[in-house]
Amino acid sequence: MRIILFGPPGVGKGTQAKILSNELKIAHIATGDILRDAVAHKTELGLKAKTFMDKGELVPDDVVIGIIRDRLREKDAANGFILDGFPRTLPQAEALESVFRKIGMKVDKVISMEVDEEVLINRLTSRRVCGNCGSIFNLMTDKIINLTCPKCGGELFQRDDDKRETIEKRFKVYQNQTKPVKDYYLQKDLLVEVDGIGDINVVTGRLKNVLSTERHARAL
Ligand code: AMP
């Protein structure tokens, strides 16, 4: 299956994409993860991307389109994939369609995860990451003492792009540049909305329902 998981920042796309990619045995392709990895390794791409990411802005289209074009050619993507955080602009969606056309592929389903913006802003500004093991926690829902990682004892920190001013900027960017992508897929009759509020496994259940309906429809 080739799935696009769509939705605003902090809606839980990354968490759900990981679960679905494990269960469905398809590649999880997250442009945010690829970019963060490049930043951590201080590659040329990382140095270029960091300035945009820290400000809550989108990395230029040509850069992310190049990343996706290369990533889709990797072997594991042949069995299917779940795209998380891409496409985020109309030019990205159009470029993806043209890449697919060239290699004779198409998207099976675009799932838009829906959660109220205020809930998301609170969720994101409470997110903390362990500097040692990389685990992610939330100050509102996890028991965190003295900003210490409950798993490894490392120090928890707030990602620059999770700070309030940056989050508000990311939502503006989402409204202006990414929301039109939703209409693009709605018009193509590929998009389904799924409620993103609730326990992780409840949301996974909703996503799996949509995908099994899709698989069933394709089998008919
Ligand atoms: P994410 O982890 O998906 O929220 O991405 C973190 C940051 O990486 C975003 O705020 C952007 O700066 C950048 N980024 C990730 N995916 C894209 C994309 N498809 N287009 C442009 N920038 C992106």
Coordinates of C-alpha atoms and ligand atoms in Angstrom, one line a residue:
M1 CA 0.0 0.0 0.0
R2 CA 1.1 3.6 -0.6
I3 CA -0.3 5.9 2.0
I4 CA 0.1 9.5 2.7
L5 CA -0.5 10.5 6.4
F6 CA -1.6 14.1 6.4
G7 CA -2.3 16.6 9.2
P8 CA -1.1 19.6 11.2
P9 CA 2.1 19.6 13.4
G10 CA 1.8 17.4 16.5
V11 CA -1.3 15.5 15.4
G12 CA 0.5 12.2 15.9
K13 CA 1.4 11.3 12.3
G14 CA 4.9 10.1 13.3
T15 CA 3.7 7.9 16.1
Q16 CA 1.0 6.3 13.9
A17 CA 3.1 6.0 10.8
K18 CA 5.7 4.0 12.8
I19 CA 3.0 1.6 14.1
L20 CA 1.4 1.2 10.7
S21 CA 4.7 0.7 8.9
N22 CA 5.6 -2.1 11.4
E23 CA 2.3 -3.8 11.1
L24 CA 1.8 -3.5 7.3
K25 CA 5.6 -4.1 6.6
I26 CA 5.9 -1.0 4.5
A27 CA 8.5 1.7 4.6
H28 CA 8.0 4.7 6.9
I29 CA 9.3 7.8 5.1
A30 CA 9.3 11.0 7.2
T31 CA 10.9 14.0 5.7
G32 CA 11.2 15.6 9.1
D33 CA 13.2 12.6 10.4
I34 CA 15.4 12.6 7.3
L35 CA 16.1 16.3 7.8
R36 CA 16.7 16.0 11.5
D37 CA 19.2 13.2 10.8
A38 CA 21.0 15.4 8.3
V39 CA 21.0 18.3 10.9
A40 CA 22.5 15.9 13.6
H41 CA 25.2 14.8 11.2
K42 CA 25.9 18.4 10.1
T43 CA 25.8 17.4 6.4
E44 CA 25.5 20.1 3.7
L45 CA 21.7 19.3 3.5
G46 CA 21.4 19.5 7.3
L47 CA 23.2 22.9 7.6
K48 CA 20.9 24.3 4.9
A49 CA 17.7 22.8 6.4
K50 CA 18.4 23.8 10.0
T51 CA 17.9 27.6 9.5
F52 CA 14.4 26.9 8.2
M53 CA 13.5 24.3 10.7
D54 CA 14.6 26.3 13.7
K55 CA 12.3 29.2 12.6
G56 CA 9.3 26.9 12.0
E57 CA 9.5 27.5 8.3
L58 CA 9.3 24.9 5.5
V59 CA 12.6 23.8 3.9
P60 CA 12.5 24.8 0.2
D61 CA 10.5 22.5 -2.1
D62 CA 13.4 21.6 -4.4
V63 CA 15.3 20.2 -1.4
V64 CA 12.6 18.0 0.0
I65 CA 11.4 16.9 -3.4
G66 CA 15.0 15.7 -4.1
I67 CA 15.0 13.8 -0.8
I68 CA 11.7 12.1 -1.6
R69 CA 12.7 11.3 -5.2
D70 CA 15.9 9.5 -3.9
R71 CA 14.1 7.8 -1.0
L72 CA 11.4 6.3 -3.1
R73 CA 14.0 4.7 -5.3
E74 CA 15.3 2.7 -2.3
K75 CA 14.6 -1.0 -2.3
D76 CA 12.3 -1.1 0.8
A77 CA 9.9 1.4 -0.8
A78 CA 9.1 -1.1 -3.5
N79 CA 6.7 -3.0 -1.1
G80 CA 4.8 0.1 -0.3
F81 CA 5.3 3.1 2.0
I82 CA 3.7 5.5 4.3
L83 CA 4.6 9.1 3.7
D84 CA 4.7 11.2 6.9
G85 CA 5.1 15.0 6.6
F86 CA 5.3 15.0 2.8
P87 CA 3.8 16.6 0.6
R88 CA 3.4 19.8 2.6
T89 CA 2.9 22.3 -0.3
L90 CA 1.0 22.1 -3.7
P91 CA 4.3 22.1 -5.7
Q92 CA 5.4 19.1 -3.6
A93 CA 2.1 17.2 -4.2
E94 CA 2.4 17.9 -7.9
A95 CA 6.0 16.8 -8.0
L96 CA 5.1 13.6 -6.2
E97 CA 2.4 12.9 -8.7
S98 CA 4.9 13.3 -11.6
V99 CA 7.5 11.0 -9.8
F100 CA 4.7 8.4 -9.4
R101 CA 3.6 8.8 -13.0
K102 CA 7.2 8.2 -14.2
I103 CA 7.6 5.0 -12.2
G104 CA 4.0 3.8 -12.8
M105 CA 2.9 4.1 -9.2
K106 CA -0.1 5.8 -7.6
V107 CA -1.2 6.8 -4.1
D108 CA -3.8 4.4 -2.6
K109 CA -5.1 6.6 0.2
V110 CA -4.5 10.0 1.9
I111 CA -5.5 10.0 5.5
S112 CA -6.0 13.3 7.2
M113 CA -5.7 13.2 11.0
E114 CA -7.9 15.8 12.6
V115 CA -7.4 17.4 16.0
D116 CA -8.3 20.9 17.1
E117 CA -5.5 23.4 16.8
E118 CA -5.5 24.6 20.4
V119 CA -5.2 21.0 21.7
L120 CA -2.2 20.6 19.4
I121 CA -0.5 23.8 20.5
N122 CA -0.7 22.6 24.1
R123 CA 0.5 19.1 23.2
L124 CA 3.5 20.4 21.3
T125 CA 4.7 23.0 23.7
S126 CA 4.7 20.2 26.4
R127 CA 6.8 17.8 24.4
R128 CA 10.3 17.0 25.6
V129 CA 12.9 14.8 24.1
C130 CA 15.7 12.9 25.9
G131 CA 19.1 14.2 24.8
N132 CA 20.6 10.7 25.5
C133 CA 18.2 8.0 24.2
G134 CA 15.9 10.2 22.0
S135 CA 12.6 9.0 23.7
I136 CA 9.8 11.5 23.5
F137 CA 7.6 12.5 26.5
N138 CA 4.8 14.9 27.2
L139 CA 4.8 17.0 30.4
M140 CA 1.0 16.9 30.5
T141 CA 0.6 13.1 30.3
D142 CA 3.9 11.5 31.4
K143 CA 5.2 11.4 34.9
I144 CA 8.4 13.5 34.5
I145 CA 10.5 14.6 37.5
N146 CA 13.2 17.2 37.2
L147 CA 13.2 17.0 33.5
T148 CA 14.9 13.5 33.7
C149 CA 14.2 10.7 31.3
P150 CA 12.3 7.9 33.0
K151 CA 13.9 5.4 30.6
C152 CA 17.6 6.2 30.8
G153 CA 18.1 9.1 33.3
G154 CA 19.2 11.5 30.5
E155 CA 18.3 15.1 30.5
L156 CA 15.1 16.1 28.7
F157 CA 15.0 19.2 26.5
Q158 CA 12.6 21.1 24.3
R159 CA 13.2 21.0 20.5
D160 CA 13.7 24.5 19.1
D161 CA 10.8 24.0 16.8
D162 CA 8.5 23.1 19.8
K163 CA 8.9 26.5 21.4
R164 CA 5.6 28.5 21.5
E165 CA 6.6 31.2 19.0
T166 CA 7.9 28.6 16.6
I167 CA 4.8 26.4 17.0
E168 CA 2.5 29.4 16.3
K169 CA 4.6 30.1 13.2
R170 CA 4.3 26.4 12.1
F171 CA 0.5 26.5 12.4
K172 CA 0.5 29.7 10.2
V173 CA 2.6 27.9 7.7
Y174 CA 0.3 24.9 7.9
Q175 CA -2.8 27.0 7.2
N176 CA -1.3 28.9 4.3
Q177 CA 0.9 26.4 2.6
T178 CA -0.1 22.9 3.7
K179 CA -3.9 23.1 4.0
P180 CA -4.3 23.5 0.2
V181 CA -2.8 20.0 -0.2
K182 CA -5.8 18.6 1.6
D183 CA -8.2 20.2 -1.0
Y184 CA -5.9 18.9 -3.7
Y185 CA -6.4 15.3 -2.6
L186 CA -10.1 15.8 -1.7
Q187 CA -10.7 16.8 -5.3
K188 CA -9.0 13.6 -6.4
D189 CA -11.3 11.7 -4.2
L190 CA -8.3 10.1 -2.3
L191 CA -8.6 11.8 1.1
V192 CA -10.4 10.4 4.2
E193 CA -10.5 12.3 7.5
V194 CA -9.9 10.4 10.7
D195 CA -10.4 11.7 14.2
G196 CA -6.9 12.0 15.8
I197 CA -8.1 12.5 19.4
G198 CA -7.8 9.6 21.9
D199 CA -5.4 6.9 23.0
I200 CA -2.7 6.0 20.5
N201 CA -4.1 2.5 20.0
V202 CA -7.7 3.8 19.5
V203 CA -6.5 6.1 16.8
T204 CA -4.4 3.3 15.2
G205 CA -7.7 1.2 15.2
R206 CA -9.5 4.0 13.3
L207 CA -6.6 4.2 10.7
K208 CA -6.6 0.5 10.2
N209 CA -10.3 0.5 9.6
V210 CA -9.9 3.0 6.8
L211 CA -7.1 1.0 5.3
S212 CA -8.9 -2.3 5.5
T213 CA -11.9 -0.7 3.8
E214 CA -9.5 0.5 1.1
R215 CA -7.9 -2.9 0.7
H216 CA -11.3 -4.5 0.5
A217 CA -12.5 -2.0 -2.2
R218 CA -9.3 -2.7 -4.2
A219 CA -9.9 -6.4 -4.0
L220 CA -13.4 -6.2 -5.5
Ligands
AMP1 P1 8.1 17.4 11.1 O1 8.9 16.5 12.0 O2 7.4 16.7 10.0 O3 7.2 18.3 11.9 O4 9.1 18.4 10.4 C1 10.0 19.2 11.1 C2 10.4 20.4 10.2 O5 11.1 19.8 9.0 C3 9.3 21.2 9.6 O6 8.9 22.2 10.5 C4 10.0 21.8 8.3 O7 10.9 22.8 8.7 C5 10.8 20.6 7.9 N1 10.1 19.7 6.9 C6 9.7 18.5 7.1 N2 9.0 18.0 6.1 C7 9.0 19.0 5.2 C8 8.4 19.1 3.9 N3 7.7 18.2 3.3 N4 8.5 20.3 3.3 C9 9.2 21.4 3.8 N5 9.8 21.3 5.0 C10 9.7 20.1 5.7

